[in-house]
Amino acid sequence: AQSVTQPDIHITVSEGASLELRCNYSYGATPYLFWYVQSPGQGLQLLLKYFSGDTLVQGIKGFEAEFKRSQSSFNLRKPSVHWSDAAEYFCAVGTLNTNAGKSTFGDGTTLTVKP
Amino acid sequence: DVKVTQSSRYLVKRTGEKVFLECVQDMDHENMFWYRQDPGLGLRLIYFSYDVKMKEKGDIPEGYSVSREKKERFSLILESASTNQTSMYLCASSLFMDRGWNEQFFGPGTRLTVL
């Protein structure tokens, strides 16, 4: 069965600093990988996704992520964090399931942005 | 834009009550999901449905049931609410993709408190 690990429960960065959120997955085949963001009191919104091809994917709000098969990782990055990026971030792996597109989610990383 | 709506943002119920949480999506998606979200536990899948009247148990189905009579609507039912079902409930939908390209679109969530 697939699994996702987000090693950092909580990260604090200063506004304008760079950000990297870690995600490691376990899956026996080619993974379908996602990053979602959840602002306080809201549902999750897709930031970006990796299906195949270029291992560096660009997403919304200036985020990018890099798929590294050798490290089973899909880390999320942003070169300069804005105060509005404070939120909870979830990494997810999608399954090849012909009945439904289930995803397994990590436990999330909460990002705090200092002024 | 895909829109997933949930019938209530906040709900307060008493122990033993029967509770209905409604979710509606407007993009003709085949798949629909119910999750609960608790601090430190991430998103846990309760039930999902890949077609009308079709459902499968997720990771934590105990104490819950679901109904999908129409494609756009997926209901979560708590037959006899208990205090340990106090949580944030998130509904999501996704398009059927047999190759697993299955990003999910989330509703805003229902925060349920059982007293």
mmCIF file of C-alpha atoms in Angstrom:
data_model
loop_
_atom_site.group_PDB
_atom_site.id
_atom_site.type_symbol
_atom_site.label_atom_id
_atom_site.label_comp_id
_atom_site.label_asym_id
_atom_site.label_seq_id
_atom_site.Cartn_x
_atom_site.Cartn_y
_atom_site.Cartn_z
ATOM 1 C CA ALA A 1 0.000 0.000 0.000
ATOM 2 C CA GLN A 2 1.135 3.502 -0.696
ATOM 3 C CA SER A 3 2.109 5.958 2.016
ATOM 4 C CA VAL A 4 3.226 9.557 2.293
ATOM 5 C CA THR A 5 5.468 11.089 4.924
ATOM 6 C CA GLN A 6 5.831 14.772 5.604
ATOM 7 C CA PRO A 7 8.665 14.899 8.139
ATOM 8 C CA ASP A 8 8.058 18.467 9.278
ATOM 9 C CA ILE A 9 4.898 19.095 11.275
ATOM 10 C CA HIS A 10 5.512 22.812 11.569
ATOM 11 C CA ILE A 11 7.871 25.201 9.746
ATOM 12 C CA THR A 12 8.424 28.880 10.389
ATOM 13 C CA VAL A 13 10.080 31.137 7.828
ATOM 14 C CA SER A 14 10.511 34.865 7.501
ATOM 15 C CA GLU A 15 8.666 36.729 4.799
ATOM 16 C CA GLY A 16 10.848 36.922 1.714
ATOM 17 C CA ALA A 17 12.877 33.849 2.647
ATOM 18 C CA SER A 18 12.929 30.688 0.582
ATOM 19 C CA LEU A 19 10.854 27.666 1.506
ATOM 20 C CA GLU A 20 11.174 23.933 1.070
ATOM 21 C CA LEU A 21 8.596 21.478 2.364
ATOM 22 C CA ARG A 22 9.584 17.853 2.322
ATOM 23 C CA CYS A 23 7.530 14.920 1.109
ATOM 24 C CA ASN A 24 8.559 11.282 0.841
ATOM 25 C CA TYR A 25 6.350 8.623 -0.626
ATOM 26 C CA SER A 26 6.223 4.879 -0.773
ATOM 27 C CA TYR A 27 4.577 3.346 -3.795
ATOM 28 C CA GLY A 28 5.389 0.340 -5.908
ATOM 29 C CA ALA A 29 4.797 1.859 -9.313
ATOM 30 C CA THR A 30 5.061 5.219 -11.009
ATOM 31 C CA PRO A 31 3.491 7.641 -8.583
ATOM 32 C CA TYR A 32 1.019 10.381 -9.270
ATOM 33 C CA LEU A 33 1.985 13.136 -6.862
ATOM 34 C CA PHE A 34 0.165 16.201 -5.646
ATOM 35 C CA TRP A 35 0.625 19.148 -3.361
ATOM 36 C CA TYR A 36 -2.432 20.810 -1.865
ATOM 37 C CA VAL A 37 -2.742 23.906 0.307
ATOM 38 C CA GLN A 38 -5.364 24.553 2.954
ATOM 39 C CA SER A 39 -5.891 28.064 4.219
ATOM 40 C CA PRO A 40 -7.459 28.398 7.679
ATOM 41 C CA GLY A 41 -11.099 27.351 7.694
ATOM 42 C CA GLN A 42 -11.037 26.315 4.050
ATOM 43 C CA GLY A 43 -10.939 23.169 1.979
ATOM 44 C CA LEU A 44 -7.852 21.998 0.126
ATOM 45 C CA GLN A 45 -6.739 23.566 -3.141
ATOM 46 C CA LEU A 46 -4.415 21.921 -5.630
ATOM 47 C CA LEU A 47 -1.040 23.672 -5.949
ATOM 48 C CA LEU A 48 0.580 21.368 -8.486
ATOM 49 C CA LYS A 49 0.766 17.795 -9.668
ATOM 50 C CA TYR A 50 3.261 15.398 -11.214
ATOM 51 C CA PHE A 51 2.136 12.797 -13.675
ATOM 52 C CA SER A 52 5.129 12.100 -15.910
ATOM 53 C CA GLY A 53 7.736 13.903 -17.980
ATOM 54 C CA ASP A 54 9.708 16.842 -16.657
ATOM 55 C CA THR A 55 10.535 16.185 -13.024
ATOM 56 C CA LEU A 56 10.351 19.870 -12.106
ATOM 57 C CA VAL A 57 6.751 21.022 -12.108
ATOM 58 C CA GLN A 58 5.414 24.512 -11.739
ATOM 59 C CA GLY A 59 2.264 25.297 -9.865
ATOM 60 C CA ILE A 60 0.111 28.191 -8.839
ATOM 61 C CA LYS A 61 1.164 31.006 -6.501
ATOM 62 C CA GLY A 62 4.833 30.694 -7.510
ATOM 63 C CA PHE A 63 5.336 27.182 -6.115
ATOM 64 C CA GLU A 64 7.320 24.419 -7.749
ATOM 65 C CA ALA A 65 8.149 20.846 -6.846
ATOM 66 C CA GLU A 66 10.761 18.382 -7.968
ATOM 67 C CA PHE A 67 10.201 14.673 -8.334
ATOM 68 C CA LYS A 68 13.247 12.599 -7.435
ATOM 69 C CA ARG A 69 12.623 8.924 -8.026
ATOM 70 C CA SER A 70 15.926 7.835 -6.481
ATOM 71 C CA GLN A 71 15.005 9.543 -3.217
ATOM 72 C CA SER A 72 11.257 8.852 -3.375
ATOM 73 C CA SER A 73 10.719 12.518 -2.762
ATOM 74 C CA PHE A 74 8.526 15.298 -4.080
ATOM 75 C CA ASN A 75 9.605 18.434 -2.232
ATOM 76 C CA LEU A 76 7.743 21.697 -2.577
ATOM 77 C CA ARG A 77 9.682 24.934 -2.973
ATOM 78 C CA LYS A 78 9.126 28.645 -3.238
ATOM 79 C CA PRO A 79 11.951 31.163 -3.680
ATOM 80 C CA SER A 80 10.345 33.984 -1.694
ATOM 81 C CA VAL A 81 7.542 33.417 0.785
ATOM 82 C CA HIS A 82 4.694 35.896 1.219
ATOM 83 C CA TRP A 83 2.657 36.328 4.397
ATOM 84 C CA SER A 84 -0.374 34.966 2.534
ATOM 85 C CA ASP A 85 1.396 31.618 2.124
ATOM 86 C CA ALA A 86 0.787 30.822 5.783
ATOM 87 C CA ALA A 87 -1.350 27.694 5.606
ATOM 88 C CA GLU A 88 -1.235 23.941 5.923
ATOM 89 C CA TYR A 89 0.311 21.985 3.078
ATOM 90 C CA PHE A 90 -0.479 18.415 2.163
ATOM 91 C CA CYS A 91 1.436 16.074 -0.090
ATOM 92 C CA ALA A 92 -0.539 13.221 -1.654
ATOM 93 C CA VAL A 93 0.071 10.206 -3.854
ATOM 94 C CA GLY A 94 -2.602 8.988 -6.232
ATOM 95 C CA THR A 95 -3.297 5.357 -6.946
ATOM 96 C CA LEU A 96 -3.787 3.501 -10.188
ATOM 97 C CA ASN A 97 -7.218 2.274 -9.291
ATOM 98 C CA THR A 98 -9.811 1.637 -11.948
ATOM 99 C CA ASN A 99 -12.685 2.102 -9.542
ATOM 100 C CA ALA A 100 -11.812 5.469 -8.152
ATOM 101 C CA GLY A 101 -8.979 7.921 -8.077
ATOM 102 C CA LYS A 102 -8.080 7.575 -4.459
ATOM 103 C CA SER A 103 -5.236 9.532 -2.984
ATOM 104 C CA THR A 104 -3.257 8.962 0.167
ATOM 105 C CA PHE A 105 -2.419 12.143 2.017
ATOM 106 C CA GLY A 106 0.434 13.011 4.301
ATOM 107 C CA ASP A 107 -0.296 14.427 7.739
ATOM 108 C CA GLY A 108 0.436 17.955 6.601
ATOM 109 C CA THR A 109 2.983 20.674 7.331
ATOM 110 C CA THR A 110 1.836 23.916 8.899
ATOM 111 C CA LEU A 111 3.685 26.954 7.587
ATOM 112 C CA THR A 112 3.993 30.072 9.706
ATOM 113 C CA VAL A 113 5.377 33.221 8.086
ATOM 114 C CA LYS A 114 7.127 35.772 10.298
ATOM 115 C CA PRO A 115 6.956 39.436 9.266
ATOM 116 C CA ASP B 1 -14.320 26.238 -12.141
ATOM 117 C CA VAL B 2 -15.287 23.079 -10.339
ATOM 118 C CA LYS B 3 -17.418 23.801 -7.388
ATOM 119 C CA VAL B 4 -17.937 21.487 -4.462
ATOM 120 C CA THR B 5 -20.385 22.718 -1.882
ATOM 121 C CA GLN B 6 -21.207 21.366 1.533
ATOM 122 C CA SER B 7 -24.541 21.983 3.181
ATOM 123 C CA SER B 8 -23.214 23.497 6.387
ATOM 124 C CA ARG B 9 -19.992 25.169 7.498
ATOM 125 C CA TYR B 10 -20.715 24.596 11.168
ATOM 126 C CA LEU B 11 -22.992 22.073 12.805
ATOM 127 C CA VAL B 12 -23.703 21.297 16.457
ATOM 128 C CA LYS B 13 -25.507 18.077 17.327
ATOM 129 C CA ARG B 14 -26.233 16.058 20.426
ATOM 130 C CA THR B 15 -24.987 12.572 21.199
ATOM 131 C CA GLY B 16 -27.272 9.950 19.670
ATOM 132 C CA GLU B 17 -28.712 12.206 16.977
ATOM 133 C CA LYS B 18 -28.744 11.132 13.349
ATOM 134 C CA VAL B 19 -26.657 13.556 11.329
ATOM 135 C CA PHE B 20 -26.654 14.158 7.587
ATOM 136 C CA LEU B 21 -23.807 15.957 5.833
ATOM 137 C CA GLU B 22 -24.527 16.829 2.230
ATOM 138 C CA CYS B 23 -22.083 17.441 -0.575
ATOM 139 C CA VAL B 24 -22.838 18.576 -4.108
ATOM 140 C CA GLN B 25 -20.478 18.972 -7.059
ATOM 141 C CA ASP B 26 -21.321 20.673 -10.334
ATOM 142 C CA MET B 27 -18.748 19.229 -12.741
ATOM 143 C CA ASP B 28 -20.186 15.801 -13.500
ATOM 144 C CA HIS B 29 -17.383 14.031 -11.647
ATOM 145 C CA GLU B 30 -17.656 10.290 -11.220
ATOM 146 C CA ASN B 31 -15.734 10.040 -7.970
ATOM 147 C CA MET B 32 -16.710 11.549 -4.656
ATOM 148 C CA PHE B 33 -15.058 11.240 -1.265
ATOM 149 C CA TRP B 34 -15.666 11.956 2.398
ATOM 150 C CA TYR B 35 -12.734 12.643 4.702
ATOM 151 C CA ARG B 36 -12.401 13.668 8.281
ATOM 152 C CA GLN B 37 -9.593 15.923 9.349
ATOM 153 C CA ASP B 38 -8.244 16.015 12.880
ATOM 154 C CA PRO B 39 -5.177 17.853 14.208
ATOM 155 C CA GLY B 40 -2.053 15.770 13.787
ATOM 156 C CA LEU B 41 -3.865 13.028 11.882
ATOM 157 C CA GLY B 42 -4.121 14.598 8.449
ATOM 158 C CA LEU B 43 -6.963 13.549 6.167
ATOM 159 C CA ARG B 44 -8.501 10.153 6.710
ATOM 160 C CA LEU B 45 -10.803 8.656 4.110
ATOM 161 C CA ILE B 46 -14.175 7.566 5.440
ATOM 162 C CA TYR B 47 -15.975 6.444 2.279
ATOM 163 C CA PHE B 48 -15.775 7.036 -1.417
ATOM 164 C CA SER B 49 -18.051 6.484 -4.365
ATOM 165 C CA TYR B 50 -17.096 5.906 -7.989
ATOM 166 C CA ASP B 51 -20.585 5.883 -9.452
ATOM 167 C CA VAL B 52 -24.206 6.387 -8.508
ATOM 168 C CA LYS B 53 -25.239 3.879 -5.837
ATOM 169 C CA MET B 54 -21.666 2.531 -5.708
ATOM 170 C CA LYS B 55 -19.602 3.004 -2.579
ATOM 171 C CA GLU B 56 -16.545 1.589 -0.935
ATOM 172 C CA LYS B 57 -15.224 1.840 2.570
ATOM 173 C CA GLY B 58 -12.205 3.956 3.209
ATOM 174 C CA ASP B 59 -9.846 3.724 6.128
ATOM 175 C CA ILE B 60 -12.234 4.669 8.947
ATOM 176 C CA PRO B 61 -15.832 3.756 7.978
ATOM 177 C CA GLU B 62 -17.000 2.670 11.433
ATOM 178 C CA GLY B 63 -19.917 4.737 12.675
ATOM 179 C CA TYR B 64 -20.625 6.219 9.248
ATOM 180 C CA SER B 65 -22.667 5.367 6.184
ATOM 181 C CA VAL B 66 -23.074 7.107 2.836
ATOM 182 C CA SER B 67 -25.623 7.549 0.117
ATOM 183 C CA ARG B 68 -25.234 8.453 -3.527
ATOM 184 C CA GLU B 69 -28.561 8.490 -5.316
ATOM 185 C CA LYS B 70 -27.564 11.119 -7.868
ATOM 186 C CA LYS B 71 -24.226 11.666 -9.525
ATOM 187 C CA GLU B 72 -23.777 15.157 -8.185
ATOM 188 C CA ARG B 73 -24.683 14.455 -4.560
ATOM 189 C CA PHE B 74 -22.899 12.416 -1.917
ATOM 190 C CA SER B 75 -24.217 12.272 1.625
ATOM 191 C CA LEU B 76 -22.441 11.230 4.781
ATOM 192 C CA ILE B 77 -24.637 9.862 7.555
ATOM 193 C CA LEU B 78 -23.808 9.501 11.198
ATOM 194 C CA GLU B 79 -26.462 7.051 12.396
ATOM 195 C CA SER B 80 -25.970 7.877 16.073
ATOM 196 C CA ALA B 81 -23.546 10.709 16.622
ATOM 197 C CA SER B 82 -20.919 10.353 19.317
ATOM 198 C CA THR B 83 -18.518 12.867 20.823
ATOM 199 C CA ASN B 84 -15.538 11.194 19.141
ATOM 200 C CA GLN B 85 -17.043 12.141 15.795
ATOM 201 C CA THR B 86 -16.464 15.807 16.522
ATOM 202 C CA SER B 87 -14.241 16.807 13.618
ATOM 203 C CA MET B 88 -13.850 18.707 10.372
ATOM 204 C CA TYR B 89 -15.472 16.823 7.485
ATOM 205 C CA LEU B 90 -14.272 17.428 3.957
ATOM 206 C CA CYS B 91 -15.971 16.347 0.782
ATOM 207 C CA ALA B 92 -14.088 16.039 -2.502
ATOM 208 C CA SER B 93 -14.737 14.990 -6.073
ATOM 209 C CA SER B 94 -12.596 13.953 -9.015
ATOM 210 C CA LEU B 95 -12.972 13.008 -12.629
ATOM 211 C CA PHE B 96 -12.650 9.331 -13.465
ATOM 212 C CA MET B 97 -9.274 8.620 -14.966
ATOM 213 C CA ASP B 98 -8.333 4.979 -15.286
ATOM 214 C CA ARG B 99 -4.683 5.895 -15.245
ATOM 215 C CA GLY B 100 -4.970 7.546 -11.883
ATOM 216 C CA TRP B 101 -4.671 11.176 -12.940
ATOM 217 C CA ASN B 102 -7.042 12.032 -10.219
ATOM 218 C CA GLU B 103 -6.628 15.419 -8.603
ATOM 219 C CA GLN B 104 -9.389 16.073 -6.160
ATOM 220 C CA PHE B 105 -11.501 19.186 -5.730
ATOM 221 C CA PHE B 106 -12.524 19.944 -2.196
ATOM 222 C CA GLY B 107 -15.447 21.620 -0.559
ATOM 223 C CA PRO B 108 -14.936 24.166 2.245
ATOM 224 C CA GLY B 109 -15.585 21.636 4.991
ATOM 225 C CA THR B 110 -18.159 21.168 7.732
ATOM 226 C CA ARG B 111 -16.997 21.558 11.297
ATOM 227 C CA LEU B 112 -19.186 19.201 13.325
ATOM 228 C CA THR B 113 -19.379 19.377 17.095
ATOM 229 C CA VAL B 114 -21.171 16.597 18.944
ATOM 230 C CA LEU B 115 -22.111 17.470 22.513
#
